[in-house]
Short mmCIF file of C-alpha atoms in Angstrom, two decimals:
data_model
loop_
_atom_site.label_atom_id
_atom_site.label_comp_id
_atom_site.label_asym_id
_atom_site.label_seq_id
_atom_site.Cartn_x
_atom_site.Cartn_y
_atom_site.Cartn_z
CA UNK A 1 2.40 57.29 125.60
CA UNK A 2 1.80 55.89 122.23
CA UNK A 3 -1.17 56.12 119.86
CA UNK A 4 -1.67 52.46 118.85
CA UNK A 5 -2.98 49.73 121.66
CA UNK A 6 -0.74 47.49 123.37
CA UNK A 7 -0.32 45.84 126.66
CA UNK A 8 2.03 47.26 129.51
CA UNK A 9 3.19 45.48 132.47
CA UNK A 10 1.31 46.20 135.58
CA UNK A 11 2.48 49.94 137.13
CA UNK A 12 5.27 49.63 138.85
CA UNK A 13 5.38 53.33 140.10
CA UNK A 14 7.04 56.05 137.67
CA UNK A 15 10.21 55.70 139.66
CA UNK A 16 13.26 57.76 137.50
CA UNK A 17 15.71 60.13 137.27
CA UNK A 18 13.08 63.11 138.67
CA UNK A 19 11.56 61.08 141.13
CA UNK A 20 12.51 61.55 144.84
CA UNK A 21 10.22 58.67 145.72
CA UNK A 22 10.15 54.87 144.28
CA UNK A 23 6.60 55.44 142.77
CA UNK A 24 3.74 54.95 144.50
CA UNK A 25 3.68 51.57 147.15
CA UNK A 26 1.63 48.69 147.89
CA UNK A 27 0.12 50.45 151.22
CA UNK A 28 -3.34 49.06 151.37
CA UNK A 29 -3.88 45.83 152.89
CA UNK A 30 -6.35 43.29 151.61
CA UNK A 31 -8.75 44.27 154.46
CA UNK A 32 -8.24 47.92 153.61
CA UNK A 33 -9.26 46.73 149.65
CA UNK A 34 -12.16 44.77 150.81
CA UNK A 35 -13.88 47.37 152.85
CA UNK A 36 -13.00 49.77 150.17
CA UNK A 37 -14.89 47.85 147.91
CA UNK A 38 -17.64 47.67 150.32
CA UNK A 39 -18.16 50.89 151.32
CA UNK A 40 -17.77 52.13 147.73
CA UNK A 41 -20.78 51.73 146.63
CA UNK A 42 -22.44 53.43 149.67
CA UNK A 43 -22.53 56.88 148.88
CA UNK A 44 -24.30 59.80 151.12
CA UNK A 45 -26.54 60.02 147.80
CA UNK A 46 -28.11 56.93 148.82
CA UNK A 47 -29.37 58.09 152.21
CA UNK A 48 -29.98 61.45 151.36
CA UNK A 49 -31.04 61.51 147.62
CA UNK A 50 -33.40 58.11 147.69
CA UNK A 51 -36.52 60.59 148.81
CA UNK A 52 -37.09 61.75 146.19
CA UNK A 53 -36.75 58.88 143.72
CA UNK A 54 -39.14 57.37 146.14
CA UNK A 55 -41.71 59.88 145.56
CA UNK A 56 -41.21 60.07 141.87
CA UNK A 57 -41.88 56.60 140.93
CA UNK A 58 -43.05 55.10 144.87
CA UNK A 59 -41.95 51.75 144.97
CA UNK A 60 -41.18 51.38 141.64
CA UNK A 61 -38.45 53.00 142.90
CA UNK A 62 -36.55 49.49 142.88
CA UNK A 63 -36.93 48.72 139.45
CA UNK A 64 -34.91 51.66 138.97
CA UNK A 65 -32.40 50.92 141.14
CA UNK A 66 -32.42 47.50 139.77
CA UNK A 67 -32.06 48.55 136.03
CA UNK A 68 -29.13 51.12 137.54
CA UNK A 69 -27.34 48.30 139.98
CA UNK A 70 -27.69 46.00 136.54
CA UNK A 71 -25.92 48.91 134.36
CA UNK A 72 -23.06 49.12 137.31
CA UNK A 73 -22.38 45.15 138.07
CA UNK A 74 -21.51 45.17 133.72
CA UNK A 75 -19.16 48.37 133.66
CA UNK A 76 -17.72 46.90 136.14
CA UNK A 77 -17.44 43.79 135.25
CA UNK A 78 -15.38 45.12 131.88
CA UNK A 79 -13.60 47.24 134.20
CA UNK A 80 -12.80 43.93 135.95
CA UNK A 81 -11.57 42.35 133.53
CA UNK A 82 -8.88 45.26 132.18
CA UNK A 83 -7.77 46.18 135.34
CA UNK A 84 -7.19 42.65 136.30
CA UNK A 85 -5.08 41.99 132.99
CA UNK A 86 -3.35 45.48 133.90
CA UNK A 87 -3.87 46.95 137.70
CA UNK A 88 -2.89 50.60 137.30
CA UNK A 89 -3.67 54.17 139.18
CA UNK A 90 -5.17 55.32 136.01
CA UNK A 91 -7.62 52.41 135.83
CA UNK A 92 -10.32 53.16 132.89
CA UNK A 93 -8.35 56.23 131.62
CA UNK A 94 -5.30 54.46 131.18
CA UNK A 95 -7.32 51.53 129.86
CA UNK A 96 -8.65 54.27 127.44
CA UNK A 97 -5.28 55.39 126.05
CA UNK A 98 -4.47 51.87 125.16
CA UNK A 99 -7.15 50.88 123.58
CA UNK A 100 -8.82 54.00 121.56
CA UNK A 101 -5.95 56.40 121.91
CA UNK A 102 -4.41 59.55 123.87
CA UNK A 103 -6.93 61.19 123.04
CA UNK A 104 -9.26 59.06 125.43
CA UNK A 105 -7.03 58.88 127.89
CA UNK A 106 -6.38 62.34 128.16
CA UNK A 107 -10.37 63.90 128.07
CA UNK A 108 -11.67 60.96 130.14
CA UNK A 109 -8.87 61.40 132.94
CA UNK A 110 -9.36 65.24 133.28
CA UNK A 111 -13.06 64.65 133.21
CA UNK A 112 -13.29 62.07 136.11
CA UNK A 113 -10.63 64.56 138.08
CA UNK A 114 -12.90 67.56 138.01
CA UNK A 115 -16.14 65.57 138.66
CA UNK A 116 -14.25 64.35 141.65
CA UNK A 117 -12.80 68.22 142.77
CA UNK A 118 -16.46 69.12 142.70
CA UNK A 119 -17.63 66.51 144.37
CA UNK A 120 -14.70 67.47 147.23
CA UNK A 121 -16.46 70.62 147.60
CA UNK A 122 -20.36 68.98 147.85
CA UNK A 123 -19.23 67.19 150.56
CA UNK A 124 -17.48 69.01 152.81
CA UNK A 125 -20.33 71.37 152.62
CA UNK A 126 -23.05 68.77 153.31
CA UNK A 127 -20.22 67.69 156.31
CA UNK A 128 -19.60 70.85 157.61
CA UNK A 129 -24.03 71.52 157.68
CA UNK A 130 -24.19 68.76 159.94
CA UNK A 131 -21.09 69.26 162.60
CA UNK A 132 -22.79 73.14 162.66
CA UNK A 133 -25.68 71.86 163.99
CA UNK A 134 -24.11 70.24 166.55
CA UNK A 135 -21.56 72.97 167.66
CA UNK A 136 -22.96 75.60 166.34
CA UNK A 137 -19.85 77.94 167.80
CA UNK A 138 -17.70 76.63 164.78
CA UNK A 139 -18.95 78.47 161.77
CA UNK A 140 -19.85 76.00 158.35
CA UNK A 141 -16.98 77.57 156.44
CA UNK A 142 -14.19 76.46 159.43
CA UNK A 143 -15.89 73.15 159.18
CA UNK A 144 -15.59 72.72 156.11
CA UNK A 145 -12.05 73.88 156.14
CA UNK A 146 -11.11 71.67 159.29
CA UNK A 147 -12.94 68.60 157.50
CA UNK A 148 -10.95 69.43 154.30
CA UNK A 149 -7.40 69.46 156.45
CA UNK A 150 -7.75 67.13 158.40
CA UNK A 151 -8.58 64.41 155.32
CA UNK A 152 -5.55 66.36 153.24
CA UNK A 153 -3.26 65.64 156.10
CA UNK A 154 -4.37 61.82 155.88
CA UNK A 155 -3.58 61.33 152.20
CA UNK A 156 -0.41 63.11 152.22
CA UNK A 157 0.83 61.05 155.53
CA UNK A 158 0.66 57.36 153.47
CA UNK A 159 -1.79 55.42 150.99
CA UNK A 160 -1.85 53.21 154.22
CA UNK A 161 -3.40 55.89 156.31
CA UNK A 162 -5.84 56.68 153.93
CA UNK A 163 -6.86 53.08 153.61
CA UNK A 164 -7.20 52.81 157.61
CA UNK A 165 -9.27 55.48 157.50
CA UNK A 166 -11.62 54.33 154.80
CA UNK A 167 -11.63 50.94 156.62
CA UNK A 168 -13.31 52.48 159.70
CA UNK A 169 -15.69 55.20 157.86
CA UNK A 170 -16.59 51.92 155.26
CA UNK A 171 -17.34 49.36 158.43
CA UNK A 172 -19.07 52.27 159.70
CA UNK A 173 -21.69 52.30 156.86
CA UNK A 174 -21.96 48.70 156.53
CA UNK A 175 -22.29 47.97 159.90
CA UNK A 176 -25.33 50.66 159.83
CA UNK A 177 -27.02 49.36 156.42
CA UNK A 178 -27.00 45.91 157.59
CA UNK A 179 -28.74 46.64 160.94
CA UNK A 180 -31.47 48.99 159.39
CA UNK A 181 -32.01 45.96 157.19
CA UNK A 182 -32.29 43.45 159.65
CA UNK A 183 -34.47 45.52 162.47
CA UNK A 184 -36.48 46.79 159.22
CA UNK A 185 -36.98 43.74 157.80
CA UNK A 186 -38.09 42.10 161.50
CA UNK A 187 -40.54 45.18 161.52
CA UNK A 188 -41.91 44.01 158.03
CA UNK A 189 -42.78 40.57 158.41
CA UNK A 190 -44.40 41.54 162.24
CA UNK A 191 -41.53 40.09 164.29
CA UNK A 192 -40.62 43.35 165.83
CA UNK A 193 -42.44 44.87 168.66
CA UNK A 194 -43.35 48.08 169.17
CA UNK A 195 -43.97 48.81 165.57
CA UNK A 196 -47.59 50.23 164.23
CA UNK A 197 -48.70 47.27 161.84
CA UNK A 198 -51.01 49.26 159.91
CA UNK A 199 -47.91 50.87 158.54
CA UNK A 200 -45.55 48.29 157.83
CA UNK A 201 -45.94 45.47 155.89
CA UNK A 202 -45.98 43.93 151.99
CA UNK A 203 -48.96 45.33 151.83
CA UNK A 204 -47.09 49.26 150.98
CA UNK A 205 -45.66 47.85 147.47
CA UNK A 206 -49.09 47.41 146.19
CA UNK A 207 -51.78 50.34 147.98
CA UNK A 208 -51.74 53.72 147.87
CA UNK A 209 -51.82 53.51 144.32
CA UNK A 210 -50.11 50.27 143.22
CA UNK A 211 -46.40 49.58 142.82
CA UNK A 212 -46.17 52.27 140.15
CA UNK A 213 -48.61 55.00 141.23
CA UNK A 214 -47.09 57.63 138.61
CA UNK A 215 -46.78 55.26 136.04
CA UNK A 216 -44.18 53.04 134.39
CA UNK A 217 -42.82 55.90 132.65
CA UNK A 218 -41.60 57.35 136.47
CA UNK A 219 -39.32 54.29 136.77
CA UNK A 220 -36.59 56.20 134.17
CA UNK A 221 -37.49 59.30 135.75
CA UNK A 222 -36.20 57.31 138.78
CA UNK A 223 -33.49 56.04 137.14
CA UNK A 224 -31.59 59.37 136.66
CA UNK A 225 -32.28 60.62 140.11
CA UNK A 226 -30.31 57.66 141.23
CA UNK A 227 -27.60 56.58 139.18
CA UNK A 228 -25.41 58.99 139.83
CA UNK A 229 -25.81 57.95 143.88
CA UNK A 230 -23.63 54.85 142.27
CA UNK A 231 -20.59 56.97 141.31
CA UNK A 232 -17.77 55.91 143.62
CA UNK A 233 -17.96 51.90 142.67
CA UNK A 234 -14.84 52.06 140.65
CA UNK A 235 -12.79 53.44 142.90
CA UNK A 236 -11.52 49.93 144.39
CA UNK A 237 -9.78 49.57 140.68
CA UNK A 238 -7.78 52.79 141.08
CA UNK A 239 -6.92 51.60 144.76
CA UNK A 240 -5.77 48.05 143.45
CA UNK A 241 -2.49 49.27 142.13
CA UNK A 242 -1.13 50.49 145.61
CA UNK A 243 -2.11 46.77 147.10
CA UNK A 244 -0.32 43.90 147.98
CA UNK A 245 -1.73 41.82 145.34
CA UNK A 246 -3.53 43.75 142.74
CA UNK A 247 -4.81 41.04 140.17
CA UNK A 248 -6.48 39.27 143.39
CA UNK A 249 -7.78 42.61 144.43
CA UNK A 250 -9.65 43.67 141.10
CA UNK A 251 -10.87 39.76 141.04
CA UNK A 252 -12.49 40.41 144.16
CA UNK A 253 -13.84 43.54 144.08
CA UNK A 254 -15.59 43.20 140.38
CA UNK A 255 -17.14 39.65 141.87
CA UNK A 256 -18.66 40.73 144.71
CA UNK A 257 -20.46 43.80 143.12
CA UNK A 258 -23.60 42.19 142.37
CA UNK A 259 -24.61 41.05 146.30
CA UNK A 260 -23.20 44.68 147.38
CA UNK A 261 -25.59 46.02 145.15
CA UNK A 262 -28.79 43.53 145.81
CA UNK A 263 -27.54 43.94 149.41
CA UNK A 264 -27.08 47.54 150.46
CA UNK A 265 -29.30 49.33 147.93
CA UNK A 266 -31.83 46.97 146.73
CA UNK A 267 -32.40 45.74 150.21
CA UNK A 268 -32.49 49.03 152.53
CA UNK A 269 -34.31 50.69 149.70
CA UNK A 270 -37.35 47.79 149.98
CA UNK A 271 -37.13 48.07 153.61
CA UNK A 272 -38.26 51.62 153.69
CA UNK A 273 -41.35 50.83 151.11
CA UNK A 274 -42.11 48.43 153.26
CA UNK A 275 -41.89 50.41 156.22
CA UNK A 276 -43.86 53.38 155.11
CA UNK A 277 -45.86 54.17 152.46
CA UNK A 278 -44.41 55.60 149.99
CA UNK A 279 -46.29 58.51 149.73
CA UNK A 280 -46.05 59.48 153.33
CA UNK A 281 -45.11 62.98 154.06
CA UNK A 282 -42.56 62.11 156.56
CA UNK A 283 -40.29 60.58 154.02
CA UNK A 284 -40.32 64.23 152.29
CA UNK A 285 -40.13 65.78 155.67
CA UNK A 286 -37.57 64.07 157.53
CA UNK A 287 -35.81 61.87 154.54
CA UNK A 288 -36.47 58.27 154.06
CA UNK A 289 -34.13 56.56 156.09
CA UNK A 290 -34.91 58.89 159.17
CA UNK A 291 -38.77 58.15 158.44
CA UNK A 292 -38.48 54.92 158.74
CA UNK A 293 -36.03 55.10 161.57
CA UNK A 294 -39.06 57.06 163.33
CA UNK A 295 -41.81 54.26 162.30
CA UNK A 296 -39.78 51.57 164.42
CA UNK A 297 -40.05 53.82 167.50
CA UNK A 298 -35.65 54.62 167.72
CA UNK A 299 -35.15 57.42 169.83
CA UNK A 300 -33.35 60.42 168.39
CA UNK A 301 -33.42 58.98 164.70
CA UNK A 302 -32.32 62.17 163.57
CA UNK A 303 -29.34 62.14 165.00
CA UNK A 304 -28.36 58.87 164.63
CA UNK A 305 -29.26 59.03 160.65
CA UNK A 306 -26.71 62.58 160.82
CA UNK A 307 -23.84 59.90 162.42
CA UNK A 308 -24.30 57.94 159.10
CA UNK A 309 -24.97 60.83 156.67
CA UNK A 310 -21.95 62.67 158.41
CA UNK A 311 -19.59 59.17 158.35
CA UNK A 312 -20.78 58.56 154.21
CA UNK A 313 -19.72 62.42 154.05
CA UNK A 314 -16.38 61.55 155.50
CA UNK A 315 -15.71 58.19 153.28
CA UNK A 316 -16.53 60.04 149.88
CA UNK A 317 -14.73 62.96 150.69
CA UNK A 318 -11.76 60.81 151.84
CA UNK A 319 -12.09 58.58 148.79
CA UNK A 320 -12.38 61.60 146.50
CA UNK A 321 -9.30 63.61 147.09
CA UNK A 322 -7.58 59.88 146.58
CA UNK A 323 -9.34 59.18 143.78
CA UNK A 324 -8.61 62.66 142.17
CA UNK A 325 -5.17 62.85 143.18
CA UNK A 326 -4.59 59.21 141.95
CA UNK A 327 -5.74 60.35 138.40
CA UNK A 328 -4.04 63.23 138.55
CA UNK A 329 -0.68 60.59 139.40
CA UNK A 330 -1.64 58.38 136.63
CA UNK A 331 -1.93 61.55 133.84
CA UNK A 332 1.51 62.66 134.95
CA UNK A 333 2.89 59.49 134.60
CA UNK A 334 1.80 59.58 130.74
CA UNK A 335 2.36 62.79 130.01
CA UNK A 336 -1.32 64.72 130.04
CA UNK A 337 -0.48 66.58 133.10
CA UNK A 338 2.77 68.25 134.84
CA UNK A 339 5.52 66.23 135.57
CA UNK A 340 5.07 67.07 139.37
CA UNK A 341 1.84 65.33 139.33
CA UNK A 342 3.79 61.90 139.14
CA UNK A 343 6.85 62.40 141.98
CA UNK A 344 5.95 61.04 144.79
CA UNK A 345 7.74 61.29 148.56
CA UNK A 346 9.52 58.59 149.91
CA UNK A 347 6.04 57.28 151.33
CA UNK A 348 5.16 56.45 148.01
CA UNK A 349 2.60 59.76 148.22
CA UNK A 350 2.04 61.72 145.03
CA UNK A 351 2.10 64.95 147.72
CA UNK A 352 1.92 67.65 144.55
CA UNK A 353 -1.12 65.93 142.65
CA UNK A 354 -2.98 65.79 146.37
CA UNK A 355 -1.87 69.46 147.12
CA UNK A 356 -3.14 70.42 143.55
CA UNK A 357 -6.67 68.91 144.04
CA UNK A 358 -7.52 69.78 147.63
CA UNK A 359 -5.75 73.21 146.17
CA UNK A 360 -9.26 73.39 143.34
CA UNK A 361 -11.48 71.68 145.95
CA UNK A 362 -11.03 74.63 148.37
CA UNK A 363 -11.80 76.94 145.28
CA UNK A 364 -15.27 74.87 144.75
CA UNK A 365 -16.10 75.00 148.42
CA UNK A 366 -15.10 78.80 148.05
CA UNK A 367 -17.52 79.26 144.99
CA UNK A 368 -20.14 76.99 146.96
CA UNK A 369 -20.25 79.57 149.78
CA UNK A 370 -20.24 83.22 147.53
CA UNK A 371 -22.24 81.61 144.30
CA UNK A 372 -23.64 78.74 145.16
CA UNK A 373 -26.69 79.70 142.48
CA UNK A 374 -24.35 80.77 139.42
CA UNK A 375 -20.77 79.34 139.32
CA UNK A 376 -21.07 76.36 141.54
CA UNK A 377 -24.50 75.53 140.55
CA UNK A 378 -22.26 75.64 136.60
CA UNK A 379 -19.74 73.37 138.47
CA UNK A 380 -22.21 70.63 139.67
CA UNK A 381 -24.29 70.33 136.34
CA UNK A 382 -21.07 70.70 133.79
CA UNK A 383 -19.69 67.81 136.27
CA UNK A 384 -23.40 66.07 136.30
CA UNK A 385 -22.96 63.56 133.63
CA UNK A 386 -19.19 62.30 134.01
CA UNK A 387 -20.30 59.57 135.35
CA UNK A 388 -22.38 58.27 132.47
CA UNK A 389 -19.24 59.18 130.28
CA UNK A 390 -16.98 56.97 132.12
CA UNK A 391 -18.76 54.12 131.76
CA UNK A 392 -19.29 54.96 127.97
CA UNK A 393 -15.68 55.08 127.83
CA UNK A 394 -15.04 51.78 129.98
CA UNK A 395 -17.31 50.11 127.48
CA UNK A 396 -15.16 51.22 124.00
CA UNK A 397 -12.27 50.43 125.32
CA UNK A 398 -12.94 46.99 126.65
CA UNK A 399 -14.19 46.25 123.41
CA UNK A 400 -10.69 46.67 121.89
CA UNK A 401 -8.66 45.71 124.78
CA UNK A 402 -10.63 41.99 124.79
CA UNK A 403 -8.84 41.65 121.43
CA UNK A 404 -6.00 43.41 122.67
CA UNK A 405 -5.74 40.85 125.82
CA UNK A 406 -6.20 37.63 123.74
CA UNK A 407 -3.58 37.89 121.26
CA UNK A 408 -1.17 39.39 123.44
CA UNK A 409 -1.82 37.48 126.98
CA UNK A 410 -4.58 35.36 127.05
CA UNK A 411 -3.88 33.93 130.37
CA UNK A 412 -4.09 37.66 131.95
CA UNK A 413 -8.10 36.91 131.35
CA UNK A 414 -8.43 35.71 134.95
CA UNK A 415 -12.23 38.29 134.69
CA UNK A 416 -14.10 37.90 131.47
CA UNK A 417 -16.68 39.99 130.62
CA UNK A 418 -20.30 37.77 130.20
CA UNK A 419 -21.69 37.36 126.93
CA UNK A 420 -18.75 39.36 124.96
CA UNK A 421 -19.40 41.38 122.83
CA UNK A 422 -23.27 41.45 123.30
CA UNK A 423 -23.50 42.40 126.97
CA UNK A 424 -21.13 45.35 125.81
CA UNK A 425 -22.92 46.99 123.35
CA UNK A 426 -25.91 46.84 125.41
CA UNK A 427 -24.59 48.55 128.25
CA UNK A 428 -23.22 51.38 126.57
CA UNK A 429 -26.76 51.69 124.21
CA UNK A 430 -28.37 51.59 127.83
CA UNK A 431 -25.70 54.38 128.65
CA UNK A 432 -26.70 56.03 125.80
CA UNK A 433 -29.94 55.86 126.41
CA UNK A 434 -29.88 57.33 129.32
CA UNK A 435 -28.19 60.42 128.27
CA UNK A 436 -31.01 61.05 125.65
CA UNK A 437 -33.64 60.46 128.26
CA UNK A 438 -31.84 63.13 130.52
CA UNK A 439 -32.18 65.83 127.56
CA UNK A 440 -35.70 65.61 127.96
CA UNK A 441 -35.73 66.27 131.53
CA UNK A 442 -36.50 69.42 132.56
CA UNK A 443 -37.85 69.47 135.88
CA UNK A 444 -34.72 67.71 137.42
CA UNK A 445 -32.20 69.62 135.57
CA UNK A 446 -30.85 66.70 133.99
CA UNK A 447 -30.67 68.74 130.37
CA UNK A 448 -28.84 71.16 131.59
CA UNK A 449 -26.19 69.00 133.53
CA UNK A 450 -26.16 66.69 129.97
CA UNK A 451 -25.76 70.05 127.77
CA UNK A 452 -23.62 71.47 130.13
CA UNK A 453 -21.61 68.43 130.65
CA UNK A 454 -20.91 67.81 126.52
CA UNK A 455 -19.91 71.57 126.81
CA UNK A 456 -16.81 70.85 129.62
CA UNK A 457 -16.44 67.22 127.05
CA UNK A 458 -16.00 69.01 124.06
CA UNK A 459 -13.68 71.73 125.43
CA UNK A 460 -11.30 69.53 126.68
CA UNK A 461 -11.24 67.01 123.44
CA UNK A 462 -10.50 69.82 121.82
CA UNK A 463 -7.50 70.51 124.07
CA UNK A 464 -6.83 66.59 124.21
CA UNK A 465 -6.39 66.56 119.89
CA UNK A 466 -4.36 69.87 119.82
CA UNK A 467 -2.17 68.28 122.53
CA UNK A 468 -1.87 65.20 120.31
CA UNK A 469 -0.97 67.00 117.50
CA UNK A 470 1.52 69.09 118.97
CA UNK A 471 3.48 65.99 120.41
CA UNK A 472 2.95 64.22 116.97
CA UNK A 473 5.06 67.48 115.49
CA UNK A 474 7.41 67.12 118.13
CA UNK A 475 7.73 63.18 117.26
CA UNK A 476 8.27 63.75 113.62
CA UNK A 477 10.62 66.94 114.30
CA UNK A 478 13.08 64.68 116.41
CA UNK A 479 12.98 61.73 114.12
CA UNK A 480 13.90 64.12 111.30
CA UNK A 481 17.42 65.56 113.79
CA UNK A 482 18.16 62.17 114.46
#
């Protein structure tokens, strides 16, 4: 790990002298990668979190997932275009400790690690509420314990099984989204029988109050009730580096963002204002997408919205403990976590850095279960904002690594960021932005999870300079020996 920029070949695995393994292996197909990239940006946030947006700013709820989808589609593009120039496990955090330093590297990594630990712990909660209900004989803690296994058991058998598995729970999703869309939008324009007319139609944008019955100012209250449903949509840039072809991976994934948004959120999200109105108490009641499941006359909506919920549950949980363990690979590999975190089995699995986050993910479920009110309730809001600080971060250092990339290898440019450097800087004062708003939000928490967020930032920068320091001593004590 060095302290100025430069460009490294693509990761090759940290194959050595303590490694019992050959690094980690291209395992995941290019369907695998595909529906990975799919499915990523179809979180359980977005079936179970969009009520409330929806009430908060009615159907000026889509201008806020517009302005959010817009934010994503340019961190990603920048993300696009370093990981393509470099596919590596560490994706932005090893793009960080090129371009502005260890430092980066090091806070940013941990940071997106224990966002993703938490988030282990959220989910298999959420999971294990849902398979209660339906055998109730299986208490919620041996649920969530069985969910948590059984996933653990399919990361640690090959990258290759977790990539089947993702493939299914992904199609899964899509295959849902796009039929809610299609019978919705049917129901919309009057095509579909069976469905009470005087409730859906065009007509829901504008009544009950106009498209923005709360005001315009309710669109950025929407905005931070949903963008952290988006969280998840870099995870096919972590995944590229175990795949057959990386570069055409990344190229992929970061080009088809935009219609994945427009597609899956933009589009199921205007189907249900268009179903219902948006102040309708069953979308409070029941949920949105289960409201307007309800309004088409389906049979045992509930139920089949659980499936979904309980399949999205699934996906991110599977997707987190890979995403978590992967960072925890890629800091290993450069030094900013144990050694152990970077051997890897013969499978090409990085078995201790899985073991060690399902290990703190069992600890959040734990604290979930005895203090869900005090210590986890600490957990979720100091984790809250990562998200926001990632793409912050992906911003910086694609500033520098543009430079970086054009004297060095111009022709590893095959993804170019639009309107560089100007579409940069406005995404991360838009990130930026954002924050501030949230430290004037009270009645959604989102000061605390921004206070308490810096608070977990600041604590490990701190450790991330004295760690610097201490291997700069080291440096300058060895050079002086030799």
């Amino acid at each position: 790990m060095t302290s100025q920029p430069t460009m490294t070949k693509p990761e090759e695995g940290p194959a050595g002298p303590s490694q019992p393994g050959g690094g980690l292996q291209a395992g995941l197909k290019n369907r695998h990668l595909s529906m990975i990239a799919i499915g990523g940006v179809i979180g359980a946030g977005l079936f179970v979190g969009s009520s409330s947006g929806i009430a908060t700013a009615g159907p000026g709820i889509l201008l806020s997932y517009a302005l959010v989808g817009t934010l994503v589609v340019l961190v990603m593009r920048m993300l696009g275009e370093m990981s393509a120039a470099n596919p590596t496990s560490g994706s932005f955090s090893a793009h960080a400790d090129r371009a502005l330093g260890p430092w980066a590297g090091f806070s940013i990594g941990w940071l997106y690690w224990f966002f993703w630990v938490v988030v282990l712990a959220v989910e298999a909660t959420a999971g294990a509420k849902i398979l209660e209900g339906w055998i109730p004989a299986v208490p919620q803690w041996g649920w969530a314990l069985i969910v948590m296994v059984v996933l653990t058991a399919t990361n640690l058998a090959s990258v290759g099984s977790y990539g089947e598995f993702e493939f299914w729970f992904a199609g899964i999703k899509v295959v849902a989204i796009a039929a809610f869309i299609v019978v919705g939008g049917l129901a919309v324009f009057g095509v579909l029988p069976g469905v009470d007319s005087d409730q859906a139609g065009l007509g829901n944008l504008t009544e009950h109050g106009g498209f923005l019955p709360n005001g315009a100012g309710a669109i950025l209250t929407g905005v931070l009730l949903v963008v952290f449903s988006f969280m998840g949509s870099e995870i096919p840039t972590l995944a590229a580096g175990e795949s057959e072809d990386p570069q055409r991976a990344v190229t992929k994934a970061t080009n088809s963002i935009i219609w994945r948004i427009a597609v899956f959120y933009l589009g199921s999200i205007f189907v249900v204002v268009t179903l219902l109105p948006w102040d309708s108490q069953s979308i409070v009641d029941q949920g949105s997408y289960v409201a307007a499941l309800d309004s088409l006359g389906i049979p045992n909506a509930g139920g089949i919205m659980n499936f979904i919920v309980l399949t999205s549950v699934l996906s991110c949980l599977n997707s987190g403990l890979y995403t978590a363990s992967r960072m925890a690979f890629s800091l290993g590999q450069r030094g900013d976590a144990p050694k152990a975190f970077a051997r890897t089995t013969r499978r090409g699995v990085p078995q201790t850095a899985i073991l060690s986050s399902v290990v703190f993910g069992f600890v959040a479920v734990f604290f979930n279960y005895k203090f869900p009110d005090t210590v986890f309730l600490f957990l979720l809001n100091s984790s809250g904002a990562v998200a926001l600080f990632v793409w912050l971060a992906i911003c910086f250092s694609q500033l520098r690594l543009r430079k970086i990339i054009q004297a060095e290898a111009p022709e590893k440019l095959v993804v170019r960021m639009w309107l560089y450097p100007y579409l940069t800087w406005a995404a991360a004062a838009v990130i930026v932005f954002v924050l501030g708003y949230m430290l004037t939000d009270t009645e959604h928490d989102g000061r605390s999870t921004v206070l308490l967020s810096l608070l977990v930032a600041a604590l490990v920068l701190v450790v991330a300079f004295v760690k610097q320091r201490i291997t700069a001593r080291k440096a300058v004590a060895v050079a002086e020996k030799g």
